[in-house]
């Protein structure tokens, strides 16, 4: 699953790339963790807009001791093989699909307790779009989640899942097409177009510690 990505592009760059108005006033961090604000592109009344939302649909588990709901955690990734079941009500409605602009996503590598961050960039898209779903929530306002597929074999040593990275000509399909056509763009991105950057940065950095216990359903 993906629990960290970065979006270092400016609002102006995103507006130009995704053909939206250059809306200002966002204060989202470049490094995006679950339950943190991120930027998405969605359609509103037939026009694309940039919007700040919370990453992750709220999920309430039950406290075994008290029997009451715990504080919500973020379901920040959606499995592609469950788009027709768990995620059906949002996936089949184009109005609830979105694009998640990003410049790289991170995975954890190494021994438990000593994991470091490995960043994966899209070589042919300095700012790429990850296929996402969004919905209004009572807990966090509008929130979004990213769709995941099985990783290509070249990435198995890093992780067995990867984001659905869309080619630019698939943006319109994901945002507007019916579910069957949209499903056709839910595919792996060629590993030949991805670059891997391994770092010595600890995975459990200050901001990541409180957000690592996320779910993929």
JSON list of C-alpha atoms in Angstrom, two decimals:
[
{"chain": "A", "resi": 1, "resn": "UNK", "atom": "CA", "xyz": [0.00, 0.00, 0.00]},
{"chain": "A", "resi": 2, "resn": "UNK", "atom": "CA", "xyz": [1.02, 3.62, -0.32]},
{"chain": "A", "resi": 3, "resn": "UNK", "atom": "CA", "xyz": [1.21, 5.57, 2.96]},
{"chain": "A", "resi": 4, "resn": "UNK", "atom": "CA", "xyz": [3.26, 8.53, 1.76]},
{"chain": "A", "resi": 5, "resn": "UNK", "atom": "CA", "xyz": [3.58, 10.54, -1.42]},
{"chain": "A", "resi": 6, "resn": "UNK", "atom": "CA", "xyz": [4.88, 13.94, -2.33]},
{"chain": "A", "resi": 7, "resn": "UNK", "atom": "CA", "xyz": [3.46, 16.69, -4.51]},
{"chain": "A", "resi": 8, "resn": "UNK", "atom": "CA", "xyz": [6.04, 19.41, -5.05]},
{"chain": "A", "resi": 9, "resn": "UNK", "atom": "CA", "xyz": [4.22, 21.08, -7.93]},
{"chain": "A", "resi": 10, "resn": "UNK", "atom": "CA", "xyz": [2.72, 24.54, -7.49]},
{"chain": "A", "resi": 11, "resn": "UNK", "atom": "CA", "xyz": [-0.95, 25.39, -7.85]},
{"chain": "A", "resi": 12, "resn": "UNK", "atom": "CA", "xyz": [-0.14, 27.17, -11.10]},
{"chain": "A", "resi": 13, "resn": "UNK", "atom": "CA", "xyz": [1.64, 24.08, -12.46]},
{"chain": "A", "resi": 14, "resn": "UNK", "atom": "CA", "xyz": [-1.25, 21.81, -11.52]},
{"chain": "A", "resi": 15, "resn": "UNK", "atom": "CA", "xyz": [-3.81, 24.23, -12.95]},
{"chain": "A", "resi": 16, "resn": "UNK", "atom": "CA", "xyz": [-1.94, 24.35, -16.25]},
{"chain": "A", "resi": 17, "resn": "UNK", "atom": "CA", "xyz": [-1.38, 20.60, -16.46]},
{"chain": "A", "resi": 18, "resn": "UNK", "atom": "CA", "xyz": [-4.90, 19.53, -15.50]},
{"chain": "A", "resi": 19, "resn": "UNK", "atom": "CA", "xyz": [-6.77, 22.41, -17.16]},
{"chain": "A", "resi": 20, "resn": "UNK", "atom": "CA", "xyz": [-8.37, 23.89, -14.03]},
{"chain": "A", "resi": 21, "resn": "UNK", "atom": "CA", "xyz": [-8.73, 27.45, -12.74]},
{"chain": "A", "resi": 22, "resn": "UNK", "atom": "CA", "xyz": [-5.62, 28.60, -10.87]},
{"chain": "A", "resi": 23, "resn": "UNK", "atom": "CA", "xyz": [-7.27, 28.62, -7.44]},
{"chain": "A", "resi": 24, "resn": "UNK", "atom": "CA", "xyz": [-5.11, 29.97, -4.61]},
{"chain": "A", "resi": 25, "resn": "UNK", "atom": "CA", "xyz": [-5.17, 29.65, -0.83]},
{"chain": "A", "resi": 26, "resn": "UNK", "atom": "CA", "xyz": [-4.16, 26.02, -0.39]},
{"chain": "A", "resi": 27, "resn": "UNK", "atom": "CA", "xyz": [-1.79, 25.24, 2.46]},
{"chain": "A", "resi": 28, "resn": "UNK", "atom": "CA", "xyz": [-1.09, 21.53, 1.89]},
{"chain": "A", "resi": 29, "resn": "UNK", "atom": "CA", "xyz": [2.33, 20.06, 2.77]},
{"chain": "A", "resi": 30, "resn": "UNK", "atom": "CA", "xyz": [4.52, 18.73, -0.04]},
{"chain": "A", "resi": 31, "resn": "UNK", "atom": "CA", "xyz": [4.79, 15.38, 1.78]},
{"chain": "A", "resi": 32, "resn": "UNK", "atom": "CA", "xyz": [1.30, 13.92, 2.14]},
{"chain": "A", "resi": 33, "resn": "UNK", "atom": "CA", "xyz": [0.45, 11.35, 4.83]},
{"chain": "A", "resi": 34, "resn": "UNK", "atom": "CA", "xyz": [-2.92, 9.68, 5.54]},
{"chain": "A", "resi": 35, "resn": "UNK", "atom": "CA", "xyz": [-5.32, 12.05, 7.33]},
{"chain": "A", "resi": 36, "resn": "UNK", "atom": "CA", "xyz": [-3.30, 15.02, 6.03]},
{"chain": "A", "resi": 37, "resn": "UNK", "atom": "CA", "xyz": [-4.56, 17.47, 3.39]},
{"chain": "A", "resi": 38, "resn": "UNK", "atom": "CA", "xyz": [-3.70, 16.83, -0.25]},
{"chain": "A", "resi": 39, "resn": "UNK", "atom": "CA", "xyz": [-4.76, 18.28, -3.58]},
{"chain": "A", "resi": 40, "resn": "UNK", "atom": "CA", "xyz": [-7.06, 16.48, -6.00]},
{"chain": "A", "resi": 41, "resn": "UNK", "atom": "CA", "xyz": [-8.61, 17.27, -9.37]},
{"chain": "A", "resi": 42, "resn": "UNK", "atom": "CA", "xyz": [-12.29, 16.48, -9.81]},
{"chain": "A", "resi": 43, "resn": "UNK", "atom": "CA", "xyz": [-15.19, 17.59, -11.94]},
{"chain": "A", "resi": 44, "resn": "UNK", "atom": "CA", "xyz": [-17.85, 19.99, -10.67]},
{"chain": "A", "resi": 45, "resn": "UNK", "atom": "CA", "xyz": [-20.76, 20.85, -12.95]},
{"chain": "A", "resi": 46, "resn": "UNK", "atom": "CA", "xyz": [-18.84, 19.72, -16.00]},
{"chain": "A", "resi": 47, "resn": "UNK", "atom": "CA", "xyz": [-15.65, 21.63, -15.22]},
{"chain": "A", "resi": 48, "resn": "UNK", "atom": "CA", "xyz": [-12.41, 20.51, -13.60]},
{"chain": "A", "resi": 49, "resn": "UNK", "atom": "CA", "xyz": [-11.46, 22.04, -10.27]},
{"chain": "A", "resi": 50, "resn": "UNK", "atom": "CA", "xyz": [-8.51, 21.76, -7.90]},
{"chain": "A", "resi": 51, "resn": "UNK", "atom": "CA", "xyz": [-9.63, 21.01, -4.36]},
{"chain": "A", "resi": 52, "resn": "UNK", "atom": "CA", "xyz": [-7.92, 20.37, -1.05]},
{"chain": "A", "resi": 53, "resn": "UNK", "atom": "CA", "xyz": [-9.21, 17.25, 0.71]},
{"chain": "A", "resi": 54, "resn": "UNK", "atom": "CA", "xyz": [-8.16, 14.86, 3.46]},
{"chain": "A", "resi": 55, "resn": "UNK", "atom": "CA", "xyz": [-6.30, 11.74, 2.31]},
{"chain": "A", "resi": 56, "resn": "UNK", "atom": "CA", "xyz": [-8.23, 8.68, 3.43]},
{"chain": "A", "resi": 57, "resn": "UNK", "atom": "CA", "xyz": [-11.86, 7.69, 3.92]},
{"chain": "A", "resi": 58, "resn": "UNK", "atom": "CA", "xyz": [-12.61, 7.52, 7.67]},
{"chain": "A", "resi": 59, "resn": "UNK", "atom": "CA", "xyz": [-12.92, 4.02, 9.05]},
{"chain": "A", "resi": 60, "resn": "UNK", "atom": "CA", "xyz": [-14.28, 3.30, 12.55]},
{"chain": "A", "resi": 61, "resn": "UNK", "atom": "CA", "xyz": [-13.13, 0.17, 14.34]},
{"chain": "A", "resi": 62, "resn": "UNK", "atom": "CA", "xyz": [-14.74, -0.96, 17.59]},
{"chain": "A", "resi": 63, "resn": "UNK", "atom": "CA", "xyz": [-12.83, -0.83, 20.87]},
{"chain": "A", "resi": 64, "resn": "UNK", "atom": "CA", "xyz": [-12.85, -4.40, 22.20]},
{"chain": "A", "resi": 65, "resn": "UNK", "atom": "CA", "xyz": [-12.72, -3.21, 25.80]},
{"chain": "A", "resi": 66, "resn": "UNK", "atom": "CA", "xyz": [-15.43, -0.55, 25.72]},
{"chain": "A", "resi": 67, "resn": "UNK", "atom": "CA", "xyz": [-17.50, -1.69, 22.75]},
{"chain": "A", "resi": 68, "resn": "UNK", "atom": "CA", "xyz": [-17.50, 1.89, 21.44]},
{"chain": "A", "resi": 69, "resn": "UNK", "atom": "CA", "xyz": [-16.06, 3.14, 18.12]},
{"chain": "A", "resi": 70, "resn": "UNK", "atom": "CA", "xyz": [-12.43, 4.18, 18.19]},
{"chain": "A", "resi": 71, "resn": "UNK", "atom": "CA", "xyz": [-11.28, 7.41, 16.63]},
{"chain": "A", "resi": 72, "resn": "UNK", "atom": "CA", "xyz": [-11.41, 7.05, 12.84]},
{"chain": "A", "resi": 73, "resn": "UNK", "atom": "CA", "xyz": [-8.36, 5.89, 10.91]},
{"chain": "A", "resi": 74, "resn": "UNK", "atom": "CA", "xyz": [-7.77, 6.56, 7.22]},
{"chain": "A", "resi": 75, "resn": "UNK", "atom": "CA", "xyz": [-8.52, 4.02, 4.50]},
{"chain": "A", "resi": 76, "resn": "UNK", "atom": "CA", "xyz": [-6.13, 5.69, 2.11]},
{"chain": "A", "resi": 77, "resn": "UNK", "atom": "CA", "xyz": [-5.87, 2.96, -0.55]},
{"chain": "A", "resi": 78, "resn": "UNK", "atom": "CA", "xyz": [-8.57, 1.11, -2.51]},
{"chain": "A", "resi": 79, "resn": "UNK", "atom": "CA", "xyz": [-7.87, -2.29, -4.07]},
{"chain": "A", "resi": 80, "resn": "UNK", "atom": "CA", "xyz": [-8.62, -2.52, -7.78]},
{"chain": "A", "resi": 81, "resn": "UNK", "atom": "CA", "xyz": [-10.22, -5.96, -7.37]},
{"chain": "A", "resi": 82, "resn": "UNK", "atom": "CA", "xyz": [-12.80, -4.48, -4.99]},
{"chain": "A", "resi": 83, "resn": "UNK", "atom": "CA", "xyz": [-13.91, -1.52, -7.10]},
{"chain": "A", "resi": 84, "resn": "UNK", "atom": "CA", "xyz": [-17.09, -3.39, -8.04]},
{"chain": "A", "resi": 85, "resn": "UNK", "atom": "CA", "xyz": [-17.91, -4.36, -4.44]},
{"chain": "A", "resi": 86, "resn": "UNK", "atom": "CA", "xyz": [-16.73, -2.30, -1.46]},
{"chain": "A", "resi": 87, "resn": "UNK", "atom": "CA", "xyz": [-16.01, 0.78, -3.57]},
{"chain": "A", "resi": 88, "resn": "UNK", "atom": "CA", "xyz": [-18.84, 0.36, -6.09]},
{"chain": "A", "resi": 89, "resn": "UNK", "atom": "CA", "xyz": [-21.02, 3.32, -5.07]},
{"chain": "A", "resi": 90, "resn": "UNK", "atom": "CA", "xyz": [-18.16, 5.75, -5.70]},
{"chain": "A", "resi": 91, "resn": "UNK", "atom": "CA", "xyz": [-16.33, 3.99, -8.55]},
{"chain": "A", "resi": 92, "resn": "UNK", "atom": "CA", "xyz": [-19.43, 3.62, -10.72]},
{"chain": "A", "resi": 93, "resn": "UNK", "atom": "CA", "xyz": [-20.29, 7.32, -10.33]},
{"chain": "A", "resi": 94, "resn": "UNK", "atom": "CA", "xyz": [-17.85, 9.43, -12.41]},
{"chain": "A", "resi": 95, "resn": "UNK", "atom": "CA", "xyz": [-18.60, 12.44, -10.20]},
{"chain": "A", "resi": 96, "resn": "UNK", "atom": "CA", "xyz": [-16.82, 10.62, -7.34]},
{"chain": "A", "resi": 97, "resn": "UNK", "atom": "CA", "xyz": [-13.65, 9.82, -9.24]},
{"chain": "A", "resi": 98, "resn": "UNK", "atom": "CA", "xyz": [-10.68, 12.16, -8.99]},
{"chain": "A", "resi": 99, "resn": "UNK", "atom": "CA", "xyz": [-7.06, 12.62, -10.03]},
{"chain": "A", "resi": 100, "resn": "UNK", "atom": "CA", "xyz": [-4.39, 12.80, -7.32]},
{"chain": "A", "resi": 101, "resn": "UNK", "atom": "CA", "xyz": [-1.41, 14.86, -8.55]},
{"chain": "A", "resi": 102, "resn": "UNK", "atom": "CA", "xyz": [1.94, 13.62, -7.24]},
{"chain": "A", "resi": 103, "resn": "UNK", "atom": "CA", "xyz": [5.64, 13.85, -8.01]},
{"chain": "A", "resi": 104, "resn": "UNK", "atom": "CA", "xyz": [6.74, 10.63, -6.25]},
{"chain": "A", "resi": 105, "resn": "UNK", "atom": "CA", "xyz": [5.40, 7.96, -3.91]},
{"chain": "A", "resi": 106, "resn": "UNK", "atom": "CA", "xyz": [7.28, 6.19, -1.13]},
{"chain": "A", "resi": 107, "resn": "UNK", "atom": "CA", "xyz": [7.49, 2.64, 0.18]},
{"chain": "A", "resi": 108, "resn": "UNK", "atom": "CA", "xyz": [9.26, 1.26, 3.24]},
{"chain": "A", "resi": 109, "resn": "UNK", "atom": "CA", "xyz": [12.26, -1.04, 2.80]},
{"chain": "A", "resi": 110, "resn": "UNK", "atom": "CA", "xyz": [14.55, -2.75, 5.27]},
{"chain": "A", "resi": 111, "resn": "UNK", "atom": "CA", "xyz": [14.39, -4.66, 8.53]},
{"chain": "A", "resi": 112, "resn": "UNK", "atom": "CA", "xyz": [11.56, -3.95, 10.99]},
{"chain": "A", "resi": 113, "resn": "UNK", "atom": "CA", "xyz": [12.52, -0.99, 13.12]},
{"chain": "A", "resi": 114, "resn": "UNK", "atom": "CA", "xyz": [15.18, 0.09, 10.62]},
{"chain": "A", "resi": 115, "resn": "UNK", "atom": "CA", "xyz": [13.04, 0.72, 7.56]},
{"chain": "A", "resi": 116, "resn": "UNK", "atom": "CA", "xyz": [14.00, 3.53, 5.22]},
{"chain": "A", "resi": 117, "resn": "UNK", "atom": "CA", "xyz": [12.13, 5.43, 2.54]},
{"chain": "A", "resi": 118, "resn": "UNK", "atom": "CA", "xyz": [12.35, 4.39, -1.09]},
{"chain": "A", "resi": 119, "resn": "UNK", "atom": "CA", "xyz": [10.91, 6.93, -3.51]},
{"chain": "A", "resi": 120, "resn": "UNK", "atom": "CA", "xyz": [9.47, 5.97, -6.90]},
{"chain": "A", "resi": 121, "resn": "UNK", "atom": "CA", "xyz": [9.22, 8.66, -9.57]},
{"chain": "A", "resi": 122, "resn": "UNK", "atom": "CA", "xyz": [7.47, 8.64, -12.94]},
{"chain": "A", "resi": 123, "resn": "UNK", "atom": "CA", "xyz": [10.27, 9.39, -15.39]},
{"chain": "A", "resi": 124, "resn": "UNK", "atom": "CA", "xyz": [8.07, 10.52, -18.27]},
{"chain": "A", "resi": 125, "resn": "UNK", "atom": "CA", "xyz": [5.68, 12.58, -16.10]},
{"chain": "A", "resi": 126, "resn": "UNK", "atom": "CA", "xyz": [7.31, 15.03, -13.65]},
{"chain": "A", "resi": 127, "resn": "UNK", "atom": "CA", "xyz": [3.80, 15.57, -12.24]},
{"chain": "A", "resi": 128, "resn": "UNK", "atom": "CA", "xyz": [1.64, 12.48, -12.64]},
{"chain": "A", "resi": 129, "resn": "UNK", "atom": "CA", "xyz": [-1.95, 11.62, -11.73]},
{"chain": "A", "resi": 130, "resn": "UNK", "atom": "CA", "xyz": [-2.95, 8.73, -9.49]},
{"chain": "A", "resi": 131, "resn": "UNK", "atom": "CA", "xyz": [-6.50, 7.44, -9.99]},
{"chain": "A", "resi": 132, "resn": "UNK", "atom": "CA", "xyz": [-8.61, 8.23, -6.94]},
{"chain": "A", "resi": 133, "resn": "UNK", "atom": "CA", "xyz": [-12.10, 8.25, -5.45]},
{"chain": "A", "resi": 134, "resn": "UNK", "atom": "CA", "xyz": [-13.57, 10.92, -3.20]},
{"chain": "A", "resi": 135, "resn": "UNK", "atom": "CA", "xyz": [-16.64, 11.50, -1.06]},
{"chain": "A", "resi": 136, "resn": "UNK", "atom": "CA", "xyz": [-17.96, 13.92, 1.59]},
{"chain": "A", "resi": 137, "resn": "UNK", "atom": "CA", "xyz": [-17.45, 12.78, 5.20]},
{"chain": "A", "resi": 138, "resn": "UNK", "atom": "CA", "xyz": [-18.81, 13.98, 8.52]},
{"chain": "A", "resi": 139, "resn": "UNK", "atom": "CA", "xyz": [-15.41, 13.53, 10.17]},
{"chain": "A", "resi": 140, "resn": "UNK", "atom": "CA", "xyz": [-13.00, 15.29, 7.82]},
{"chain": "A", "resi": 141, "resn": "UNK", "atom": "CA", "xyz": [-15.04, 17.03, 5.13]},
{"chain": "A", "resi": 142, "resn": "UNK", "atom": "CA", "xyz": [-14.31, 15.90, 1.58]},
{"chain": "A", "resi": 143, "resn": "UNK", "atom": "CA", "xyz": [-11.85, 12.99, 1.60]},
{"chain": "A", "resi": 144, "resn": "UNK", "atom": "CA", "xyz": [-10.14, 10.88, -1.04]},
{"chain": "A", "resi": 145, "resn": "UNK", "atom": "CA", "xyz": [-8.47, 7.50, -1.48]},
{"chain": "A", "resi": 146, "resn": "UNK", "atom": "CA", "xyz": [-6.10, 6.16, -4.16]},
{"chain": "A", "resi": 147, "resn": "UNK", "atom": "CA", "xyz": [-6.65, 3.04, -6.28]},
{"chain": "A", "resi": 148, "resn": "UNK", "atom": "CA", "xyz": [-3.94, 0.34, -6.14]},
{"chain": "A", "resi": 149, "resn": "UNK", "atom": "CA", "xyz": [-3.05, -2.57, -8.44]},
{"chain": "A", "resi": 150, "resn": "UNK", "atom": "CA", "xyz": [-0.56, -5.44, -8.25]},
{"chain": "A", "resi": 151, "resn": "UNK", "atom": "CA", "xyz": [2.95, -4.11, -8.74]},
{"chain": "A", "resi": 152, "resn": "UNK", "atom": "CA", "xyz": [4.97, -5.03, -11.82]},
{"chain": "A", "resi": 153, "resn": "UNK", "atom": "CA", "xyz": [7.47, -7.82, -11.21]},
{"chain": "A", "resi": 154, "resn": "UNK", "atom": "CA", "xyz": [10.34, -5.31, -11.30]},
{"chain": "A", "resi": 155, "resn": "UNK", "atom": "CA", "xyz": [8.97, -3.68, -8.13]},
{"chain": "A", "resi": 156, "resn": "UNK", "atom": "CA", "xyz": [8.18, -6.84, -6.15]},
{"chain": "A", "resi": 157, "resn": "UNK", "atom": "CA", "xyz": [11.34, -6.47, -4.09]},
{"chain": "A", "resi": 158, "resn": "UNK", "atom": "CA", "xyz": [9.97, -3.12, -2.89]},
{"chain": "A", "resi": 159, "resn": "UNK", "atom": "CA", "xyz": [6.23, -3.82, -2.57]},
{"chain": "A", "resi": 160, "resn": "UNK", "atom": "CA", "xyz": [3.59, -6.06, -4.14]},
{"chain": "A", "resi": 161, "resn": "UNK", "atom": "CA", "xyz": [1.16, -3.20, -4.82]},
{"chain": "A", "resi": 162, "resn": "UNK", "atom": "CA", "xyz": [1.49, 0.10, -6.68]},
{"chain": "A", "resi": 163, "resn": "UNK", "atom": "CA", "xyz": [-0.72, 3.13, -7.37]},
{"chain": "A", "resi": 164, "resn": "UNK", "atom": "CA", "xyz": [-2.77, 3.27, -10.57]},
{"chain": "A", "resi": 165, "resn": "UNK", "atom": "CA", "xyz": [-0.69, 5.87, -12.41]},
{"chain": "A", "resi": 166, "resn": "UNK", "atom": "CA", "xyz": [-2.67, 7.29, -15.30]},
{"chain": "A", "resi": 167, "resn": "UNK", "atom": "CA", "xyz": [-1.31, 8.24, -18.69]},
{"chain": "A", "resi": 168, "resn": "UNK", "atom": "CA", "xyz": [-2.33, 11.81, -19.61]},
{"chain": "A", "resi": 169, "resn": "UNK", "atom": "CA", "xyz": [-4.73, 10.59, -22.28]},
{"chain": "A", "resi": 170, "resn": "UNK", "atom": "CA", "xyz": [-6.56, 8.56, -19.61]},
{"chain": "A", "resi": 171, "resn": "UNK", "atom": "CA", "xyz": [-7.38, 11.52, -17.35]},
{"chain": "A", "resi": 172, "resn": "UNK", "atom": "CA", "xyz": [-10.62, 12.30, -19.15]},
{"chain": "A", "resi": 173, "resn": "UNK", "atom": "CA", "xyz": [-11.65, 8.65, -19.18]},
{"chain": "A", "resi": 174, "resn": "UNK", "atom": "CA", "xyz": [-11.16, 8.30, -15.44]},
{"chain": "A", "resi": 175, "resn": "UNK", "atom": "CA", "xyz": [-13.08, 11.50, -14.67]},
{"chain": "A", "resi": 176, "resn": "UNK", "atom": "CA", "xyz": [-15.99, 11.09, -17.07]},
{"chain": "A", "resi": 177, "resn": "UNK", "atom": "CA", "xyz": [-16.41, 7.61, -18.58]},
{"chain": "A", "resi": 178, "resn": "UNK", "atom": "CA", "xyz": [-18.77, 4.88, -17.45]},
{"chain": "A", "resi": 179, "resn": "UNK", "atom": "CA", "xyz": [-17.41, 2.30, -15.03]},
{"chain": "A", "resi": 180, "resn": "UNK", "atom": "CA", "xyz": [-16.58, -0.36, -17.64]},
{"chain": "A", "resi": 181, "resn": "UNK", "atom": "CA", "xyz": [-14.50, 2.09, -19.69]},
{"chain": "A", "resi": 182, "resn": "UNK", "atom": "CA", "xyz": [-12.88, 3.56, -16.58]},
{"chain": "A", "resi": 183, "resn": "UNK", "atom": "CA", "xyz": [-11.90, 0.08, -15.44]},
{"chain": "A", "resi": 184, "resn": "UNK", "atom": "CA", "xyz": [-9.87, -0.35, -18.62]},
{"chain": "A", "resi": 185, "resn": "UNK", "atom": "CA", "xyz": [-7.39, 2.33, -17.47]},
{"chain": "A", "resi": 186, "resn": "UNK", "atom": "CA", "xyz": [-6.90, 0.67, -14.06]},
{"chain": "A", "resi": 187, "resn": "UNK", "atom": "CA", "xyz": [-3.61, -0.93, -15.05]},
{"chain": "A", "resi": 188, "resn": "UNK", "atom": "CA", "xyz": [0.04, -1.22, -14.06]},
{"chain": "A", "resi": 189, "resn": "UNK", "atom": "CA", "xyz": [2.41, 1.52, -15.18]},
{"chain": "A", "resi": 190, "resn": "UNK", "atom": "CA", "xyz": [5.45, 0.22, -17.03]},
{"chain": "A", "resi": 191, "resn": "UNK", "atom": "CA", "xyz": [8.44, -0.18, -14.74]},
{"chain": "A", "resi": 192, "resn": "UNK", "atom": "CA", "xyz": [10.65, 1.06, -17.57]},
{"chain": "A", "resi": 193, "resn": "UNK", "atom": "CA", "xyz": [9.10, 4.48, -17.04]},
{"chain": "A", "resi": 194, "resn": "UNK", "atom": "CA", "xyz": [9.64, 4.51, -13.27]},
{"chain": "A", "resi": 195, "resn": "UNK", "atom": "CA", "xyz": [12.81, 5.41, -11.40]},
{"chain": "A", "resi": 196, "resn": "UNK", "atom": "CA", "xyz": [13.67, 4.14, -7.91]},
{"chain": "A", "resi": 197, "resn": "UNK", "atom": "CA", "xyz": [15.53, 6.30, -5.39]},
{"chain": "A", "resi": 198, "resn": "UNK", "atom": "CA", "xyz": [16.59, 4.53, -2.21]},
{"chain": "A", "resi": 199, "resn": "UNK", "atom": "CA", "xyz": [17.44, 6.78, 0.74]},
{"chain": "A", "resi": 200, "resn": "UNK", "atom": "CA", "xyz": [18.73, 6.52, 4.29]},
{"chain": "A", "resi": 201, "resn": "UNK", "atom": "CA", "xyz": [15.78, 8.53, 5.60]},
{"chain": "A", "resi": 202, "resn": "UNK", "atom": "CA", "xyz": [13.95, 6.64, 8.39]},
{"chain": "A", "resi": 203, "resn": "UNK", "atom": "CA", "xyz": [10.47, 5.50, 7.42]},
{"chain": "A", "resi": 204, "resn": "UNK", "atom": "CA", "xyz": [9.06, 6.41, 10.83]},
{"chain": "A", "resi": 205, "resn": "UNK", "atom": "CA", "xyz": [9.76, 10.11, 10.63]},
{"chain": "A", "resi": 206, "resn": "UNK", "atom": "CA", "xyz": [7.95, 12.45, 13.01]},
{"chain": "A", "resi": 207, "resn": "UNK", "atom": "CA", "xyz": [4.88, 13.03, 10.86]},
{"chain": "A", "resi": 208, "resn": "UNK", "atom": "CA", "xyz": [4.63, 9.42, 9.74]},
{"chain": "A", "resi": 209, "resn": "UNK", "atom": "CA", "xyz": [4.53, 7.82, 13.16]},
{"chain": "A", "resi": 210, "resn": "UNK", "atom": "CA", "xyz": [0.91, 8.64, 13.86]},
{"chain": "A", "resi": 211, "resn": "UNK", "atom": "CA", "xyz": [-0.31, 7.64, 10.41]},
{"chain": "A", "resi": 212, "resn": "UNK", "atom": "CA", "xyz": [1.39, 4.34, 9.64]},
{"chain": "A", "resi": 213, "resn": "UNK", "atom": "CA", "xyz": [-1.41, 2.10, 10.96]},
{"chain": "A", "resi": 214, "resn": "UNK", "atom": "CA", "xyz": [-3.63, 2.46, 7.90]},
{"chain": "A", "resi": 215, "resn": "UNK", "atom": "CA", "xyz": [-5.82, -0.01, 6.04]},
{"chain": "A", "resi": 216, "resn": "UNK", "atom": "CA", "xyz": [-6.10, -1.28, 2.48]},
{"chain": "A", "resi": 217, "resn": "UNK", "atom": "CA", "xyz": [-9.50, -2.73, 1.66]}
]
